[in-house]
Short mmCIF file of C-alpha atoms in Angstrom, two decimals:
data_model
loop_
_atom_site.label_atom_id
_atom_site.label_comp_id
_atom_site.label_asym_id
_atom_site.label_seq_id
_atom_site.Cartn_x
_atom_site.Cartn_y
_atom_site.Cartn_z
CA MET A 2 0.00 0.00 0.00
CA ASP A 3 2.79 2.38 0.84
CA VAL A 4 4.43 1.79 -2.49
CA ILE A 5 1.18 2.44 -4.33
CA GLU A 6 0.28 5.65 -2.48
CA ASN A 7 3.71 7.17 -2.06
CA GLY A 8 5.69 5.62 -4.84
CA PRO A 9 8.92 3.75 -4.46
CA PRO A 10 11.58 5.37 -2.31
CA GLU A 11 14.03 7.58 -4.16
CA PRO A 12 17.52 6.13 -4.35
CA ARG A 13 19.93 7.88 -1.94
CA TRP A 14 22.23 10.29 -3.78
CA THR A 15 25.79 10.93 -2.61
CA PRO A 16 27.29 14.23 -3.84
CA PRO A 17 30.67 14.07 -5.49
CA GLY A 18 33.62 15.26 -3.36
CA TRP A 19 34.22 18.48 -5.31
CA LEU A 20 30.62 19.63 -4.78
CA ALA A 21 30.78 18.99 -1.03
CA THR A 22 33.93 21.07 -0.80
CA ILE A 23 32.22 24.04 -2.49
CA ALA A 24 29.24 23.77 -0.15
CA VAL A 25 31.44 23.82 2.96
CA THR A 26 33.31 26.86 1.64
CA LEU A 27 30.08 28.79 0.99
CA VAL A 28 28.72 28.05 4.49
CA ALA A 29 31.96 29.25 6.07
CA ALA A 30 31.83 32.49 4.05
CA VAL A 31 28.26 33.18 5.20
CA ILE A 32 29.22 32.66 8.87
CA VAL A 33 32.20 35.03 8.61
CA ALA A 34 30.10 37.69 6.87
CA GLY A 35 27.46 37.44 9.59
CA PHE A 36 30.05 37.83 12.33
CA LEU A 37 31.53 40.94 10.71
CA GLY A 38 28.08 42.44 10.29
CA LEU A 39 27.32 41.94 13.98
CA ARG A 40 30.65 43.43 14.92
CA GLY A 41 29.89 46.59 12.99
CA SER A 42 26.44 47.01 14.52
CA GLY A 43 25.76 48.35 17.96
CA PRO A 44 23.33 49.87 20.38
CA ASP A 45 23.54 53.44 19.06
CA THR A 46 19.94 53.08 17.86
CA PRO A 47 17.51 51.63 20.43
CA ALA A 48 15.31 48.72 19.46
CA ALA A 49 12.33 50.67 20.76
CA ALA A 50 11.95 54.12 22.23
CA GLY A 51 11.12 53.98 25.92
CA PRO A 52 8.60 56.18 27.74
CA ASP A 53 11.35 58.61 28.72
CA ALA A 54 12.62 59.18 25.17
CA PRO A 55 11.99 62.86 24.33
CA GLY A 56 9.75 63.59 21.39
CA ALA A 57 8.18 66.62 19.76
CA ALA A 58 5.76 67.09 22.62
CA ALA A 59 8.47 66.92 25.28
CA SER A 60 10.84 69.38 23.64
CA PRO A 61 9.76 73.03 23.82
CA GLY A 62 10.32 74.75 20.53
CA PRO A 63 11.47 72.94 17.40
CA ALA A 64 13.99 70.24 18.21
CA THR A 65 17.51 70.71 16.94
CA ALA A 66 18.35 67.02 17.27
CA SER A 67 16.48 63.73 17.29
CA PRO A 68 17.91 61.68 20.14
CA GLY A 69 16.73 58.11 20.43
CA THR A 70 16.01 57.78 16.71
CA ALA A 71 17.80 55.79 14.09
CA ALA A 72 20.77 57.52 12.47
CA PRO A 73 20.94 57.58 8.67
CA ALA A 74 23.19 55.14 6.90
CA ALA A 75 26.81 56.13 7.41
CA THR A 76 29.59 56.16 4.86
CA PRO A 77 32.96 54.68 5.89
CA ARG A 78 35.83 57.16 6.10
CA ALA A 79 39.45 56.39 5.43
CA VAL A 80 40.72 59.20 7.69
CA PRO A 81 39.85 60.46 11.19
CA CYS A 82 37.20 63.11 11.74
CA PRO A 83 38.35 66.63 10.80
CA VAL A 84 37.45 67.96 14.28
CA ASP A 85 39.60 66.48 17.02
CA LEU A 86 38.17 65.47 20.38
CA ALA A 87 40.38 66.19 23.37
CA GLY A 88 39.96 67.94 26.67
CA PRO A 89 42.53 70.17 28.34
CA ALA A 90 45.75 68.77 29.72
CA THR A 91 45.75 68.32 33.49
CA THR A 92 48.28 67.56 36.20
CA ALA A 93 47.12 63.94 35.93
CA GLY A 94 48.21 63.62 32.30
CA PRO A 95 47.65 64.65 28.68
CA PRO A 96 44.27 65.64 27.25
CA VAL A 97 41.56 62.98 27.25
CA ALA A 98 40.87 61.87 23.65
CA ALA A 99 38.85 58.68 24.26
CA LEU A 100 37.83 56.20 26.97
CA ALA A 101 38.24 52.43 27.15
CA ILE A 102 37.90 49.59 29.64
CA GLY A 103 41.32 49.39 31.22
CA ASP A 104 41.37 46.18 33.25
CA PRO A 105 44.51 44.10 32.71
CA GLY A 106 43.68 41.05 30.67
CA THR A 107 40.52 42.54 29.14
CA PRO A 108 40.67 42.03 25.36
CA PRO A 109 40.67 45.35 23.48
CA GLY A 110 37.36 46.40 22.03
CA HIS A 111 36.69 47.69 18.54
CA GLY A 112 37.14 51.45 18.14
CA LEU A 113 34.72 53.55 16.12
CA GLU A 114 35.07 57.27 15.33
CA ARG A 115 31.86 58.92 14.15
CA CYS A 116 31.92 62.30 12.41
CA ASP A 117 29.14 64.85 12.06
CA LEU A 118 30.59 67.03 9.31
CA ASP A 119 27.78 69.60 9.61
CA ALA A 120 27.85 70.04 13.39
CA GLN A 121 29.93 73.22 13.43
CA ASP A 122 27.58 74.89 10.95
CA GLY A 123 24.50 74.07 13.04
CA PRO A 124 23.26 75.53 16.33
CA TRP A 125 25.78 76.13 19.12
CA THR A 126 25.37 75.82 22.85
CA ALA A 127 26.67 77.45 26.01
CA VAL A 128 26.44 75.27 29.12
CA VAL A 129 25.88 77.43 32.21
CA ARG A 130 25.72 76.09 35.77
CA ARG A 131 25.64 77.30 39.30
CA THR A 132 29.07 77.21 40.88
CA SER A 133 27.81 74.06 42.65
CA GLY A 134 26.10 72.64 39.54
CA VAL A 135 27.02 69.35 37.87
CA LEU A 136 26.17 67.53 34.65
CA GLY A 137 22.43 67.79 34.08
CA ARG A 138 21.71 69.39 37.47
CA GLY A 139 21.81 72.98 38.72
CA GLY A 140 22.22 74.62 35.35
CA ALA A 141 20.91 75.39 31.90
CA VAL A 142 21.91 75.23 28.25
CA VAL A 143 21.63 78.19 25.88
CA THR A 144 21.15 77.16 22.24
CA TYR A 145 21.41 79.54 19.29
CA PRO A 146 19.95 79.82 16.72
CA VAL A 147 16.61 78.08 17.09
CA ASP A 148 13.14 78.62 15.65
CA ARG A 149 10.49 80.37 17.70
CA ALA A 150 8.34 78.19 19.94
CA PRO A 151 5.14 77.29 18.05
CA THR A 152 2.43 78.17 20.59
CA PRO A 153 3.79 79.79 23.76
CA ALA A 154 1.49 79.75 26.76
CA ARG A 155 2.80 83.07 28.05
CA THR A 156 5.58 85.63 27.77
CA VAL A 157 8.14 86.97 30.23
CA PRO A 158 10.52 89.95 29.89
CA VAL A 159 14.14 89.22 28.99
CA GLY A 160 16.48 92.15 28.61
CA GLY A 161 13.90 94.47 27.09
CA VAL A 162 12.21 91.91 24.83
CA ASP A 163 9.41 89.42 25.37
CA ALA A 164 10.39 85.77 25.61
CA ASP A 165 8.10 82.83 24.98
CA ALA A 166 7.98 80.81 28.20
CA GLY A 167 7.25 77.23 29.12
CA PRO A 168 8.14 74.86 31.95
CA GLY A 169 11.91 75.03 32.29
CA TRP A 170 12.57 76.99 29.09
CA LEU A 171 12.52 80.39 27.41
CA VAL A 172 12.80 81.32 23.72
CA TRP A 173 13.55 84.96 22.88
CA PRO A 174 14.68 87.12 19.94
CA LEU A 175 18.46 87.42 19.66
CA GLY A 176 20.13 89.11 16.70
CA ASP A 177 18.10 88.23 13.63
CA ARG A 178 17.10 84.80 15.01
CA HIS A 179 15.92 83.29 18.30
CA ALA A 180 17.75 81.69 21.21
CA ARG A 181 16.57 79.12 23.73
CA ILE A 182 17.57 78.44 27.32
CA ARG A 183 16.53 75.21 28.97
CA GLY A 184 17.37 73.91 32.42
CA ASP A 185 16.24 73.05 35.93
CA LEU A 186 16.75 76.56 37.36
CA PRO A 187 13.98 78.89 38.54
CA GLU A 188 12.52 80.96 35.74
CA ALA A 189 14.02 84.15 37.18
CA ASP A 190 17.52 82.66 36.86
CA LEU A 191 16.81 81.47 33.32
CA ALA A 192 15.77 85.03 32.45
CA ARG A 193 18.94 86.47 34.05
CA ILE A 194 21.17 84.17 31.99
CA ALA A 195 19.16 84.91 28.85
CA ALA A 196 19.54 88.66 29.40
CA ALA A 197 23.31 88.13 29.76
CA THR A 198 23.52 86.38 26.37
CA THR A 199 24.62 88.00 23.12
CA ALA A 200 25.29 86.58 19.67
CA ALA A 201 28.62 86.82 17.83
CA GLY A 202 29.31 85.14 14.53
CA GLY A 203 26.09 83.17 14.75
CA ARG A 204 27.02 81.69 18.15
CA PRO A 205 25.82 82.39 21.69
CA VAL A 206 28.09 84.28 24.08
CA VAL A 207 27.08 84.22 27.75
CA THR A 208 28.50 86.49 30.42
CA ALA A 209 27.69 84.38 33.45
CA PRO A 210 25.75 86.25 36.17
CA ALA A 211 27.00 86.16 39.74
CA GLY A 212 26.79 82.67 41.18
CA PHE A 213 27.05 80.98 37.77
CA ARG A 214 29.83 79.85 35.44
CA VAL A 215 30.06 78.99 31.75
CA VAL A 216 31.28 75.39 31.61
CA HIS A 217 31.48 74.81 27.87
CA THR A 218 30.65 76.41 24.53
CA GLY A 219 30.44 74.33 21.37
CA PRO A 220 28.20 72.86 18.67
CA TYR A 221 24.88 71.34 19.72
CA ALA A 222 25.79 68.07 18.02
CA SER A 223 29.16 66.58 18.86
CA PRO A 224 31.38 66.91 15.74
CA THR A 225 33.31 63.81 16.78
CA VAL A 226 32.21 60.81 18.84
CA ARG A 227 34.74 58.14 19.81
CA GLN A 228 33.54 54.74 20.95
CA VAL A 229 35.03 51.41 21.95
CA ARG A 230 32.69 48.43 21.74
CA TYR A 231 32.72 45.21 23.75
CA GLY A 232 30.56 42.15 24.25
CA THR A 233 28.88 41.86 27.65
CA VAL A 234 30.37 38.36 27.97
CA THR A 235 33.87 39.73 27.40
CA LEU A 236 33.33 42.15 30.29
CA ASP A 237 31.68 39.47 32.48
CA GLU A 238 28.50 41.52 32.87
CA GLN A 239 26.09 39.31 30.94
CA ALA A 240 24.17 38.36 34.10
CA ALA A 241 23.02 41.96 34.61
CA LEU A 242 23.08 43.27 31.04
CA GLY A 243 22.14 40.20 29.01
CA SER A 244 23.97 38.96 25.95
CA GLY A 245 24.59 42.11 23.97
CA LEU A 246 26.97 45.01 23.42
CA VAL A 247 28.57 47.59 25.67
CA VAL A 248 29.75 50.90 24.20
CA VAL A 249 32.25 53.14 26.00
CA GLY A 250 32.16 56.61 24.45
CA LEU A 251 33.38 60.19 24.61
CA ARG A 252 31.71 63.23 23.05
CA THR A 253 31.16 66.94 23.59
CA GLY A 254 28.27 67.68 25.86
CA GLY A 255 26.13 70.70 24.91
CA GLY A 256 23.31 69.00 23.05
CA LEU A 257 23.29 65.96 25.32
CA GLU A 258 22.99 68.07 28.48
CA ASP A 259 20.24 70.13 26.86
CA GLN A 260 18.25 66.94 26.26
CA MET A 261 18.93 65.72 29.79
CA TYR A 262 16.73 68.57 30.99
CA VAL A 263 13.70 67.14 29.17
CA THR A 264 14.05 63.51 30.20
CA ASN A 265 14.23 61.60 33.45
CA THR A 266 17.74 61.00 34.75
CA VAL A 267 18.80 59.14 37.89
CA ASP A 268 21.66 60.04 40.21
CA ALA A 269 24.33 57.34 39.89
CA GLY A 270 26.85 58.53 42.46
CA LEU A 271 30.42 59.29 41.44
CA VAL A 272 32.51 57.99 38.55
CA ALA A 273 36.21 58.85 38.80
CA GLY A 274 35.22 61.43 41.38
CA ARG A 275 32.68 63.13 39.12
CA PRO A 276 28.86 63.05 39.56
CA ALA A 277 27.19 60.66 37.11
CA ARG A 278 23.65 60.19 35.87
CA VAL A 279 21.83 57.23 34.35
CA PHE A 280 19.12 57.62 31.70
CA THR A 281 17.50 55.95 28.75
CA GLY A 282 16.42 57.17 25.32
CA LEU A 283 19.12 59.78 24.64
CA LEU A 284 22.05 57.78 23.30
CA GLY A 285 20.29 54.63 22.17
CA GLY A 286 20.55 51.16 23.63
CA ASN A 287 18.66 50.20 26.76
CA ALA A 288 20.31 52.68 29.15
CA ALA A 289 23.47 54.71 29.65
CA ILE A 290 25.53 56.24 32.43
CA ALA A 291 27.26 59.58 31.76
CA TRP A 292 29.81 61.75 33.56
CA GLU A 293 32.41 64.44 32.75
CA PRO A 294 35.99 63.11 32.56
CA ALA A 295 37.12 66.61 31.50
CA PRO A 296 35.43 70.03 31.16
CA GLY A 297 33.25 70.14 28.05
CA LEU A 298 33.49 66.38 27.45
CA VAL A 299 30.97 63.71 28.43
CA GLY A 300 32.04 60.12 28.90
CA TYR A 301 29.41 57.41 28.83
CA VAL A 302 28.83 53.68 28.97
CA LEU A 303 25.69 52.33 27.31
CA TYR A 304 24.47 48.82 26.72
CA SER A 305 22.07 46.96 24.49
CA GLY A 306 20.73 43.71 25.89
CA ALA A 307 18.49 43.03 28.87
CA LYS A 308 15.75 45.38 30.00
CA TRP A 309 16.92 48.32 32.12
CA HIS A 310 16.61 47.58 35.85
CA ASP A 311 18.48 48.25 39.10
CA ALA A 312 21.02 45.48 38.49
CA ALA A 313 21.79 46.96 35.05
CA THR A 314 22.34 50.39 36.62
CA ALA A 315 24.80 48.86 39.07
CA ALA A 316 26.59 47.10 36.22
CA LEU A 317 26.87 50.34 34.23
CA ARG A 318 28.43 52.04 37.22
CA ARG A 319 30.93 49.18 37.66
CA LEU A 320 31.90 49.43 33.99
CA ALA A 321 32.21 53.21 34.18
CA GLU A 322 34.62 52.85 37.09
CA ARG A 323 36.71 50.47 34.98
CA THR A 324 37.23 53.03 32.21
CA VAL A 325 40.56 54.74 31.68
CA PRO A 326 41.35 57.82 29.58
CA LEU A 327 43.26 57.45 26.32
CA ASP A 328 45.36 60.26 24.92
CA ARG A 329 45.43 60.96 21.20
CA ASP A 330 48.32 58.61 20.45
CA ALA A 331 46.77 55.75 22.42
CA TRP A 332 43.46 56.23 20.62
CA ARG A 333 45.08 56.28 17.20
CA SER A 334 46.88 53.02 18.00
CA THR A 335 43.64 51.11 18.62
CA GLU A 336 41.95 49.03 15.95
CA GLN A 337 39.24 51.37 14.67
CA SER A 338 37.14 52.58 11.79
CA ALA A 339 35.66 56.01 11.04
CA LEU A 340 32.18 56.87 9.83
CA ASP A 341 30.38 59.94 8.54
CA ALA A 342 26.85 60.48 9.78
CA ASP A 343 24.46 63.22 8.71
CA ASP A 344 22.61 63.18 12.04
CA LEU A 345 24.25 61.90 15.19
CA THR A 346 22.42 61.86 18.49
CA PRO A 347 23.54 64.82 20.69
#
């Protein structure tokens, strides 16, 4: 009956040796290509935006960056970014040019230098803080130029002009454009800083009022971002972070700190003696910890893997404490690639 319904069994065919060799070679090539593709990917773009990711409704006035969104396809570069990334020299050593995990015996990660070639032609920022202020707390960021806020709820006086006002921000006429200040200061202090702001060469210039200091002035978007990427297993943090990637990065901080004022951030104690904050949605991945290894520069560790929870926050802090600064020569000696991107996160 089986022979009638199903037909006689097909004779077993054995491929010739030369064909088997070709098949094995093709399979090996596919595996290698897949590995290289995974190595080049990373958690810069989150799998899904979380509830804290800022959007149009959360950002007063037209947004000058789109944090937490996918970056356009990047084009490989054969040379480093045209704008260098290095803080000031200190008594502890040469300027900080990059960060990496520095434990003895830890395999080196893969370096990536990302370039925003249009950053210097876009809006600029001035980061202003109380003398006691720290990253993302006790300060404000002035951004110029920006578009006028679409539908202000009210106006307040700023240096003889009317400013559009909203919770934690002001937008006012400056030169032939508009400027914005955003922070966690009382509105009266925001207005004082705004009144002390002028424009020169299309960039904001702030004369800090008494009790405040200008920490950094630079493009809203970081012209250069340097990253070193690792596997969570390599760093022995897979239990807390899942099987994924860890990115250790360094960038300028104006745009990032501006966005920190419109999202929820959590105090993460000290990293290398500097106050740190943990957040999600701004740099991609599941969560990130950020601190200032040098004035005007923000170091960070972000991961892509398990859902963000308290154990992941503790793991990020442990990894941040394991980072060491690299000077320019040390960075250039790492295995790395360079990319152009039309729109980097801040």
